Amino acid sequence: MGVAIEIGQSGRTPADALAIPVVQGEEPQDERLRAVVESGEFRGERGEALLLRVDGTRIVASGLGPRGGIDLDTLRTAGGAAARSLARVGGTVAWQVDRRLPLPLADQAAALVEGTLLGAYFPGKWKSDDTKTPRPFERIVVLVEETPEVQAAVERAALLAERTNRARDLVNTPPNELNPQTLAEHAVALAAEHQHLSATSLGPAELDELGMGALAAVGRGSRNEPRLIVLRYEPPQPRNPELVLGLVGKAITFDSGGISIKPGLHMEDMKGDMAGGAGTLHGLGAVAALGLPVRALCVLAAAENLPDGNSFRPGDILRAANGKTIEIVNTDAEGRLVLADALWYARREGATHVLDVATLTGAMELALGDLYAGVYANDDNWRDRIVAAGGRSGDLVWPLPLHPRYRRYVESAFADLKNGSTLRQASPALAAEFLHEFAGEGPWAHVDMAGPGFLERSRGDYMAVPGGTGYGVRLIAELATSLA
């Protein structure tokens, strides 16, 4: 972990800056901020931050908004705002926890650490001008009484933030550097970091042997061949040896739309169509790093969707690994195709409880914006567990209806089903019903995170830069924790 996390005492811990959360409309906990609050120069609004020098000490006032709206995401946002105001300072920041807030001190400390690390993320690692790069934090100190609970909470928060930022790096990697093969190499390198984690990948010949006609077809138009990337986490003493958490990630490393080509505007953002894969990959890495006693399997369906003379076409009929045939009506509805084969494989390899994560439909982004992902599930208890994990982790999820009557949208006259609909209705729901055909027996949920997975601009909280957010890492870690 690159940033040291410590518990300290106020006045005894040297730091380059002291960060102080401020409740809007209330007297600040530090008297050195009273004058600036009384003057109206700083109001304490959520996400507001002000860097001051008081008696030779750098102080960051970071707003929480009104007391009634304060939750863990508020504190993460305060952490992110403080981090951005200290971008040219770096070094050590010390956080003064507010004991007057109605939140456990351990939770407060964890949220501030997490928000600081996520808010400090810089996406421009490819810039050649070092002067544009923020100074990194070397140490974050939380000024609170040291207890085992607080220590465990801040260490966990720092680990999850670091893994989330690694997923963001992967999503932001340009497609000339990241393709299905190099993504497989990332997975192997991640597995090498952990004793009980292994990784392998299957190439075109193995996909053909398994009958994965859907995944193979999507990657056929690119010289960078498709891969099915498989990671297994086998802890030495699983809490429930019969339970295997199956994580399936869409990993389209670049999506032109294929022959049904996308508009040119913002096509460069389609490097982010593997954000679900990045979140599941580093989500499993977080599970392994935390040493959670839950068996887990991660399957990434990796391909580039490009048009050439060998590309799959509208009108083609593909045969997926489970034997079902699929009429292609739109080659830009490729995510559900690669997930179809990956879901089948996860079940074949023993997954009992399955979660797939994908930037699947633009309509989901229209519906829920850049904050919530939508979730569809065939099991109410499994869906509710995922929604609860999202609420605790900050990777928010909103439940949406899975209903068999949506199946009519993907009926085909020529094949078992088709991969899209000409009706401009319920496209996230019909995509979910499509995937339902391949989800197998047992609890399954589909998270469509097209909005929160890749940002075009600041989200107004601790995710304040464009590009990948690492969505899914914290969700998966929290979900696995609930199963442990």
Coordinates of C-alpha atoms in Angstrom, one line a residue:
M1 CA 0.0 0.0 0.0
G2 CA 1.5 3.3 -1.1
V3 CA 0.1 5.6 1.7
A4 CA 0.8 5.0 5.3
I5 CA -2.3 5.1 7.6
E6 CA -1.8 6.0 11.3
I7 CA -3.8 6.8 14.4
G8 CA -2.5 9.9 16.2
Q9 CA -3.2 12.5 18.8
S10 CA -4.1 16.1 18.2
G11 CA -1.1 18.5 18.8
R12 CA 1.4 15.6 19.0
T13 CA 1.5 14.4 15.4
P14 CA 3.5 16.5 12.8
A15 CA 1.6 17.0 9.5
D16 CA 1.8 19.1 6.4
A17 CA -1.9 20.0 6.8
L18 CA -4.7 19.6 9.3
A19 CA -8.1 18.8 7.9
I20 CA -11.2 19.6 9.9
P21 CA -14.8 18.6 8.9
V22 CA -17.3 21.4 9.5
V23 CA -21.1 21.1 9.8
Q24 CA -23.0 23.7 8.0
G25 CA -24.8 26.2 10.2
E26 CA -22.9 25.1 13.4
E27 CA -19.9 26.4 15.2
P28 CA -16.8 24.7 14.0
Q29 CA -15.0 22.3 16.4
D30 CA -11.7 24.2 16.0
E31 CA -11.8 27.8 17.2
R32 CA -9.3 28.8 14.5
L33 CA -12.0 28.4 11.9
R34 CA -14.7 30.5 13.7
A35 CA -13.7 33.8 12.1
V36 CA -13.8 32.5 8.5
V37 CA -17.2 30.8 9.2
E38 CA -18.7 33.8 10.8
S39 CA -17.6 36.0 7.9
G40 CA -19.4 33.8 5.4
E41 CA -16.1 33.1 3.5
F42 CA -16.7 29.4 4.3
R43 CA -20.2 28.0 4.7
G44 CA -19.5 24.4 5.4
E45 CA -21.6 23.2 2.4
R46 CA -21.2 19.6 1.4
G47 CA -18.1 19.2 -0.8
E48 CA -16.8 22.7 -0.1
A49 CA -13.2 23.0 1.0
L50 CA -11.0 26.0 2.0
L51 CA -7.2 25.9 2.5
L52 CA -5.9 28.4 5.1
R53 CA -2.7 29.3 6.8
V54 CA -3.3 30.0 10.5
D55 CA -0.3 30.7 12.7
G56 CA 2.0 29.0 10.2
T57 CA -0.2 25.9 10.1
R58 CA -2.1 24.7 7.0
I59 CA -5.7 24.0 7.8
V60 CA -8.3 22.6 5.4
A61 CA -11.9 23.3 6.4
S62 CA -14.0 20.7 4.6
G63 CA -17.8 21.1 4.6
L64 CA -20.3 18.4 5.6
G65 CA -23.5 20.3 4.8
P66 CA -26.4 20.3 7.3
R67 CA -26.3 17.8 10.2
G68 CA -29.5 16.1 9.1
G69 CA -27.9 14.9 5.8
I70 CA -24.6 13.6 7.1
D71 CA -23.8 10.0 6.3
L72 CA -20.7 8.1 5.4
D73 CA -20.7 9.3 1.8
T74 CA -20.8 12.9 3.1
L75 CA -17.6 12.1 5.0
R76 CA -16.0 10.5 1.9
T77 CA -16.9 13.6 0.0
A78 CA -15.3 15.8 2.6
G79 CA -12.2 13.7 2.4
G80 CA -12.1 14.0 -1.4
A81 CA -12.6 17.8 -1.3
A82 CA -9.7 18.2 1.2
A83 CA -7.5 16.0 -0.9
R84 CA -8.1 18.2 -4.0
S85 CA -7.4 21.4 -2.0
L86 CA -4.0 19.8 -1.0
A87 CA -3.0 18.6 -4.4
R88 CA 0.0 20.9 -4.5
V89 CA 1.0 20.1 -0.9
G90 CA 0.9 16.3 -0.5
G91 CA 2.9 14.8 2.3
T92 CA 1.0 14.1 5.5
V93 CA -2.5 15.2 6.2
A94 CA -4.0 14.8 9.7
W95 CA -7.8 14.4 10.0
Q96 CA -9.6 15.8 13.1
V97 CA -12.6 13.5 13.7
D98 CA -15.8 15.3 15.0
R99 CA -17.0 13.5 18.1
R100 CA -20.2 15.4 18.0
L101 CA -21.5 13.6 14.9
P102 CA -24.0 10.8 15.4
L103 CA -21.7 8.2 13.6
P104 CA -19.3 5.7 15.2
L105 CA -15.7 7.0 15.3
A106 CA -14.4 4.0 13.5
D107 CA -16.9 4.6 10.6
Q108 CA -16.0 8.3 10.5
A109 CA -12.3 7.6 10.4
A110 CA -12.7 5.0 7.7
A111 CA -14.8 7.2 5.5
L112 CA -12.4 10.1 5.8
V113 CA -9.4 7.9 4.8
E114 CA -11.3 6.3 1.9
G115 CA -12.6 9.7 0.6
T116 CA -9.1 11.2 0.8
L117 CA -7.5 8.5 -1.2
L118 CA -10.2 8.3 -3.8
G119 CA -10.4 12.1 -4.1
A120 CA -6.6 12.3 -4.6
Y121 CA -6.7 10.0 -7.6
F122 CA -5.1 11.5 -10.7
P123 CA -6.1 10.1 -14.1
G124 CA -3.3 11.8 -16.1
K125 CA -0.5 9.2 -15.6
W126 CA 0.3 9.5 -19.4
K127 CA 1.1 13.2 -19.2
S128 CA 4.8 14.0 -20.0
D129 CA 4.8 17.3 -17.9
D130 CA 5.4 16.4 -14.3
T131 CA 4.4 19.8 -13.1
K132 CA 0.8 18.9 -13.8
T133 CA 1.0 15.9 -11.5
P134 CA -0.3 16.4 -8.0
R135 CA 2.0 15.8 -5.1
P136 CA 1.1 12.4 -3.6
F137 CA 0.1 11.8 0.0
E138 CA 2.7 9.8 1.9
R139 CA 0.7 9.5 5.1
I140 CA -2.8 10.0 6.4
V141 CA -3.2 10.4 10.2
V142 CA -6.6 10.1 11.9
L143 CA -6.6 12.1 15.2
V144 CA -8.7 9.8 17.4
E145 CA -8.3 7.4 20.3
E146 CA -6.5 4.3 19.0
T147 CA -8.6 1.1 19.4
P148 CA -8.5 -2.2 17.5
E149 CA -11.8 -1.3 15.9
V150 CA -10.6 2.0 14.6
Q151 CA -7.3 0.6 13.4
A152 CA -9.0 -2.3 11.5
A153 CA -11.5 0.2 10.0
V154 CA -8.9 2.6 8.6
E155 CA -6.7 -0.2 7.3
R156 CA -9.7 -1.8 5.5
A157 CA -10.7 1.6 4.1
A158 CA -7.2 2.3 2.8
L159 CA -7.0 -1.1 1.2
L160 CA -10.3 -0.8 -0.6
A161 CA -9.5 2.7 -1.8
E162 CA -6.1 1.5 -3.2
R163 CA -7.8 -1.4 -5.0
T164 CA -10.5 0.9 -6.4
N165 CA -7.8 3.2 -7.7
R166 CA -6.0 0.3 -9.3
A167 CA -9.3 -0.6 -11.1
R168 CA -9.5 3.1 -12.2
D169 CA -6.0 2.9 -13.7
L170 CA -7.0 -0.2 -15.6
V171 CA -10.2 1.4 -17.0
N172 CA -8.3 4.6 -18.0
T173 CA -5.6 2.7 -19.8
P174 CA -5.8 3.5 -23.5
P175 CA -6.9 0.6 -25.8
N176 CA -3.5 0.6 -27.7
E177 CA -2.0 -0.6 -24.4
L178 CA -4.9 -2.7 -23.0
N179 CA -6.4 -5.4 -25.0
P180 CA -7.8 -8.9 -24.0
Q181 CA -4.3 -10.4 -23.9
T182 CA -2.7 -7.7 -21.8
L183 CA -5.8 -7.7 -19.5
A184 CA -5.1 -11.4 -19.0
E185 CA -1.5 -10.5 -18.1
H186 CA -2.8 -8.1 -15.5
A187 CA -5.0 -10.8 -14.0
V188 CA -2.0 -13.2 -13.7
A189 CA 0.1 -10.4 -12.1
L190 CA -2.7 -9.8 -9.6
A191 CA -2.9 -13.4 -8.7
A192 CA 0.8 -13.6 -8.1
E193 CA 0.3 -11.1 -5.2
H194 CA -1.8 -13.4 -3.2
Q195 CA -1.1 -16.9 -1.9
H196 CA -4.6 -18.3 -2.4
L197 CA -5.5 -16.6 -5.8
S198 CA -4.8 -18.2 -9.2
A199 CA -5.4 -17.0 -12.7
T200 CA -5.5 -18.4 -16.2
S201 CA -7.0 -17.4 -19.6
L202 CA -8.6 -19.3 -22.5
G203 CA -7.9 -18.3 -26.1
P204 CA -9.8 -18.7 -29.3
A205 CA -9.1 -22.5 -29.7
E206 CA -10.3 -23.2 -26.1
L207 CA -13.4 -21.0 -26.7
D208 CA -14.2 -23.0 -29.8
E209 CA -13.8 -26.3 -27.9
L210 CA -16.2 -25.0 -25.2
G211 CA -18.7 -23.9 -27.9
M212 CA -18.5 -20.3 -26.8
G213 CA -19.9 -19.0 -30.1
A214 CA -21.1 -15.7 -28.7
L215 CA -17.9 -14.5 -27.1
A216 CA -15.8 -15.7 -30.0
A217 CA -18.0 -13.9 -32.5
V218 CA -17.7 -10.5 -30.8
G219 CA -13.9 -10.7 -30.8
R220 CA -13.7 -12.0 -34.4
G221 CA -13.3 -8.6 -36.0
S222 CA -10.1 -7.6 -34.1
R223 CA -6.5 -8.8 -34.6
N224 CA -6.4 -8.8 -30.7
E225 CA -8.2 -12.1 -30.1
P226 CA -10.8 -12.6 -27.3
R227 CA -10.0 -14.2 -24.0
L228 CA -11.9 -15.7 -21.2
I229 CA -10.0 -14.8 -18.1
V230 CA -10.6 -16.9 -15.0
L231 CA -9.4 -16.3 -11.4
R232 CA -10.1 -18.6 -8.4
Y233 CA -9.8 -17.6 -4.8
E234 CA -9.6 -20.7 -2.5
P235 CA -9.1 -19.6 1.1
P236 CA -7.7 -22.3 3.4
Q237 CA -10.7 -22.3 5.8
P238 CA -13.8 -21.1 4.0
R239 CA -16.8 -20.3 6.3
N240 CA -19.1 -22.3 4.0
P241 CA -17.2 -24.7 1.7
E242 CA -20.4 -25.3 -0.4
L243 CA -20.8 -21.6 -1.3
V244 CA -18.9 -20.2 -4.2
L245 CA -19.3 -16.6 -5.1
G246 CA -19.3 -16.2 -8.9
L247 CA -18.2 -12.8 -10.3
V248 CA -18.7 -12.2 -14.0
G249 CA -17.4 -9.0 -15.6
K250 CA -17.9 -7.5 -19.0
A251 CA -14.4 -6.7 -20.3
I252 CA -14.8 -5.1 -23.8
T253 CA -11.4 -3.4 -24.0
F254 CA -12.7 -1.2 -26.8
D255 CA -16.2 -1.0 -28.3
S256 CA -16.6 0.6 -31.7
G257 CA -20.1 -0.9 -32.0
G258 CA -18.8 -3.2 -34.7
I259 CA -20.7 -3.1 -38.0
S260 CA -23.5 -1.3 -36.1
I261 CA -20.9 1.4 -35.5
K262 CA -21.3 4.0 -32.8
P263 CA -21.4 7.8 -33.5
G264 CA -17.9 9.2 -33.5
L265 CA -18.5 11.7 -30.7
H266 CA -17.0 10.4 -27.4
M267 CA -16.1 7.1 -28.9
E268 CA -12.7 7.5 -27.2
D269 CA -14.6 6.8 -23.9
M270 CA -15.3 3.3 -25.2
K271 CA -12.0 2.1 -23.7
G272 CA -14.2 2.2 -20.5
D273 CA -16.4 -0.6 -21.7
M274 CA -14.3 -3.0 -19.6
A275 CA -15.1 -1.1 -16.4
G276 CA -17.3 -4.0 -15.1
G277 CA -14.4 -6.4 -15.7
A278 CA -11.9 -4.1 -13.9
G279 CA -14.3 -3.8 -10.9
T280 CA -14.7 -7.5 -10.7
L281 CA -11.0 -8.2 -11.1
H282 CA -9.8 -5.9 -8.4
G283 CA -12.9 -6.7 -6.3
L284 CA -11.7 -10.3 -6.1
G285 CA -8.2 -8.9 -5.5
A286 CA -9.6 -7.0 -2.5
V287 CA -11.4 -10.1 -1.2
A288 CA -8.0 -12.0 -1.4
A289 CA -6.1 -9.1 0.2
L290 CA -8.6 -9.0 3.1
G291 CA -8.3 -12.7 3.5
L292 CA -12.1 -13.2 3.6
P293 CA -13.1 -16.9 4.2
V294 CA -15.3 -17.1 1.1
R295 CA -14.6 -19.2 -2.0
A296 CA -14.8 -17.1 -5.1
L297 CA -14.5 -17.4 -8.9
C298 CA -14.1 -14.5 -11.3
V299 CA -14.8 -14.8 -15.0
L300 CA -13.9 -11.9 -17.3
A301 CA -15.3 -12.0 -20.9
A302 CA -12.6 -10.0 -22.8
A303 CA -12.9 -8.9 -26.4
E304 CA -12.5 -5.9 -28.8
N305 CA -15.6 -5.1 -30.8
L306 CA -14.3 -3.8 -34.1
P307 CA -15.5 -4.0 -37.8
D308 CA -13.6 -5.7 -40.5
G309 CA -14.3 -8.4 -43.1
N310 CA -14.4 -11.1 -40.4
S311 CA -16.8 -9.3 -38.0
F312 CA -20.1 -10.8 -37.0
R313 CA -23.0 -9.2 -38.7
P314 CA -26.7 -8.2 -38.1
G315 CA -28.6 -11.3 -39.3
D316 CA -26.0 -13.8 -38.1
I317 CA -27.2 -16.5 -35.8
L318 CA -24.7 -17.6 -33.1
R319 CA -24.8 -20.6 -30.9
A320 CA -23.8 -19.9 -27.2
A321 CA -22.1 -22.4 -24.9
N322 CA -25.4 -23.4 -23.3
G323 CA -26.7 -24.5 -26.7
K324 CA -29.1 -21.6 -27.3
T325 CA -29.1 -19.8 -30.6
I326 CA -29.0 -16.0 -30.9
E327 CA -30.1 -13.9 -33.8
I328 CA -27.9 -10.7 -34.1
V329 CA -30.0 -7.6 -34.7
N330 CA -27.4 -5.1 -33.5
T331 CA -23.6 -5.7 -33.2
D332 CA -23.4 -2.9 -30.6
A333 CA -25.4 -5.1 -28.2
E334 CA -22.3 -7.2 -27.7
G335 CA -21.9 -7.0 -23.9
R336 CA -24.8 -9.4 -23.3
L337 CA -23.3 -11.8 -25.8
V338 CA -19.9 -12.1 -24.1
L339 CA -21.6 -12.3 -20.7
A340 CA -23.9 -15.1 -21.9
D341 CA -20.9 -17.5 -22.4
A342 CA -19.2 -16.2 -19.2
L343 CA -22.2 -16.8 -17.1
W344 CA -22.5 -20.4 -18.4
Y345 CA -18.8 -21.0 -17.6
A346 CA -19.1 -19.6 -14.1
R347 CA -21.9 -22.0 -13.3
R348 CA -20.0 -24.9 -14.9
E349 CA -17.1 -24.2 -12.7
G350 CA -19.2 -24.4 -9.5
A351 CA -20.4 -20.8 -8.8
T352 CA -23.5 -21.1 -6.5
H353 CA -24.2 -17.4 -6.1
V354 CA -23.6 -15.3 -9.2
L355 CA -23.2 -11.5 -9.7
D356 CA -22.4 -10.0 -13.1
V357 CA -21.2 -6.4 -13.4
A358 CA -21.3 -4.6 -16.8
T359 CA -21.5 -1.2 -18.5
L360 CA -24.4 -2.7 -20.5
T361 CA -27.0 -0.1 -21.6
G362 CA -27.0 3.6 -22.2
A363 CA -30.6 3.7 -21.0
M364 CA -29.6 2.8 -17.5
E365 CA -27.4 5.9 -17.4
L366 CA -30.3 7.9 -18.6
A367 CA -32.5 6.5 -15.9
L368 CA -30.1 6.5 -12.9
G369 CA -27.3 8.9 -13.9
D370 CA -23.8 8.6 -12.7
L371 CA -24.5 7.7 -9.1
Y372 CA -26.6 4.5 -8.9
A373 CA -26.3 1.2 -10.9
G374 CA -29.4 -0.8 -11.5
V375 CA -29.7 -4.4 -10.4
Y376 CA -31.9 -7.2 -11.6
A377 CA -32.1 -10.6 -9.9
N378 CA -33.8 -13.9 -10.0
D379 CA -33.8 -14.2 -6.2
D380 CA -35.1 -11.5 -3.8
N381 CA -32.8 -12.3 -0.9
W382 CA -29.7 -12.2 -3.2
R383 CA -30.9 -8.9 -4.7
D384 CA -31.5 -7.4 -1.2
R385 CA -28.1 -8.5 0.0
I386 CA -26.4 -6.8 -3.0
V387 CA -28.4 -3.6 -2.5
A388 CA -27.5 -3.6 1.2
A389 CA -23.8 -4.1 0.3
G390 CA -24.0 -1.2 -2.1
G391 CA -25.4 1.1 0.6
R392 CA -22.6 0.2 3.0
S393 CA -19.8 0.4 0.5
G394 CA -20.6 3.5 -1.4
D395 CA -21.1 1.6 -4.7
L396 CA -24.8 2.3 -4.8
V397 CA -27.3 -0.1 -6.4
W398 CA -31.0 0.4 -7.1
P399 CA -33.3 -2.6 -7.6
L400 CA -35.3 -2.9 -10.8
P401 CA -37.9 -5.5 -11.9
L402 CA -37.1 -8.7 -13.6
H403 CA -40.3 -10.1 -15.2
P404 CA -40.9 -12.9 -17.7
R405 CA -43.1 -10.8 -19.8
Y406 CA -40.1 -8.7 -20.8
R407 CA -38.9 -11.8 -22.5
R408 CA -41.1 -11.1 -25.5
Y409 CA -38.8 -8.2 -26.4
V410 CA -36.1 -10.6 -27.4
E411 CA -38.2 -13.2 -29.1
S412 CA -36.8 -14.2 -32.6
A413 CA -38.6 -15.7 -35.5
F414 CA -35.4 -17.5 -36.6
A415 CA -33.5 -18.4 -33.4
D416 CA -34.1 -19.0 -29.7
L417 CA -33.8 -15.3 -29.0
K418 CA -32.3 -12.1 -30.4
N419 CA -29.8 -9.8 -28.9
G420 CA -31.8 -6.6 -29.0
S421 CA -35.2 -5.0 -29.9
T422 CA -36.3 -2.4 -32.4
L423 CA -38.7 -1.0 -29.8
R424 CA -37.2 1.9 -27.8
Q425 CA -38.6 0.5 -24.6
A426 CA -37.1 -1.1 -21.4
S427 CA -33.7 -1.8 -22.9
P428 CA -32.0 -2.5 -19.6
A429 CA -34.9 -4.9 -18.6
L430 CA -34.8 -6.8 -21.9
A431 CA -31.0 -7.1 -21.6
A432 CA -31.4 -8.5 -18.1
E433 CA -34.0 -11.0 -19.4
F434 CA -31.6 -12.0 -22.2
L435 CA -28.9 -12.7 -19.6
H436 CA -31.4 -14.6 -17.5
E437 CA -31.5 -17.2 -20.2
F438 CA -27.8 -18.0 -19.5
A439 CA -27.7 -17.5 -15.7
G440 CA -28.3 -21.1 -14.9
E441 CA -29.7 -22.5 -11.6
G442 CA -29.3 -20.7 -8.3
P443 CA -29.2 -17.0 -7.2
W444 CA -28.0 -14.6 -9.9
A445 CA -28.0 -10.8 -10.2
H446 CA -27.1 -8.5 -13.0
V447 CA -25.7 -5.0 -12.1
D448 CA -25.8 -2.5 -15.0
M449 CA -23.4 0.2 -14.0
A450 CA -23.2 2.1 -17.3
G451 CA -23.5 5.4 -15.4
P452 CA -21.3 5.2 -12.4
G453 CA -18.6 3.0 -14.1
F454 CA -17.1 5.8 -16.3
L455 CA -17.5 9.5 -15.8
E456 CA -17.4 12.3 -18.3
R457 CA -17.1 14.9 -15.6
S458 CA -17.0 15.3 -11.8
R459 CA -19.8 13.5 -10.0
G460 CA -19.8 16.2 -7.3
D461 CA -18.4 14.1 -4.6
Y462 CA -15.2 12.2 -4.0
M463 CA -15.3 10.9 -7.6
A464 CA -14.3 14.3 -9.1
V465 CA -12.3 13.5 -12.2
P466 CA -13.3 12.0 -15.5
G467 CA -12.7 8.4 -16.4
G468 CA -13.0 5.1 -14.5
T469 CA -14.4 5.1 -11.0
G470 CA -13.5 1.5 -10.0
Y471 CA -17.1 0.8 -9.4
G472 CA -17.6 -2.7 -8.1
V473 CA -14.5 -3.2 -6.0
R474 CA -16.1 -1.9 -2.8
L475 CA -19.4 -3.5 -3.6
I476 CA -17.8 -6.9 -4.1
A477 CA -15.7 -6.7 -1.0
E478 CA -18.7 -5.7 1.1
L479 CA -20.9 -8.5 -0.5
A480 CA -18.2 -11.1 0.2
T481 CA -17.8 -9.8 3.8
S482 CA -21.6 -10.4 4.3
L483 CA -21.1 -14.0 3.2
A484 CA -18.1 -14.7 5.4

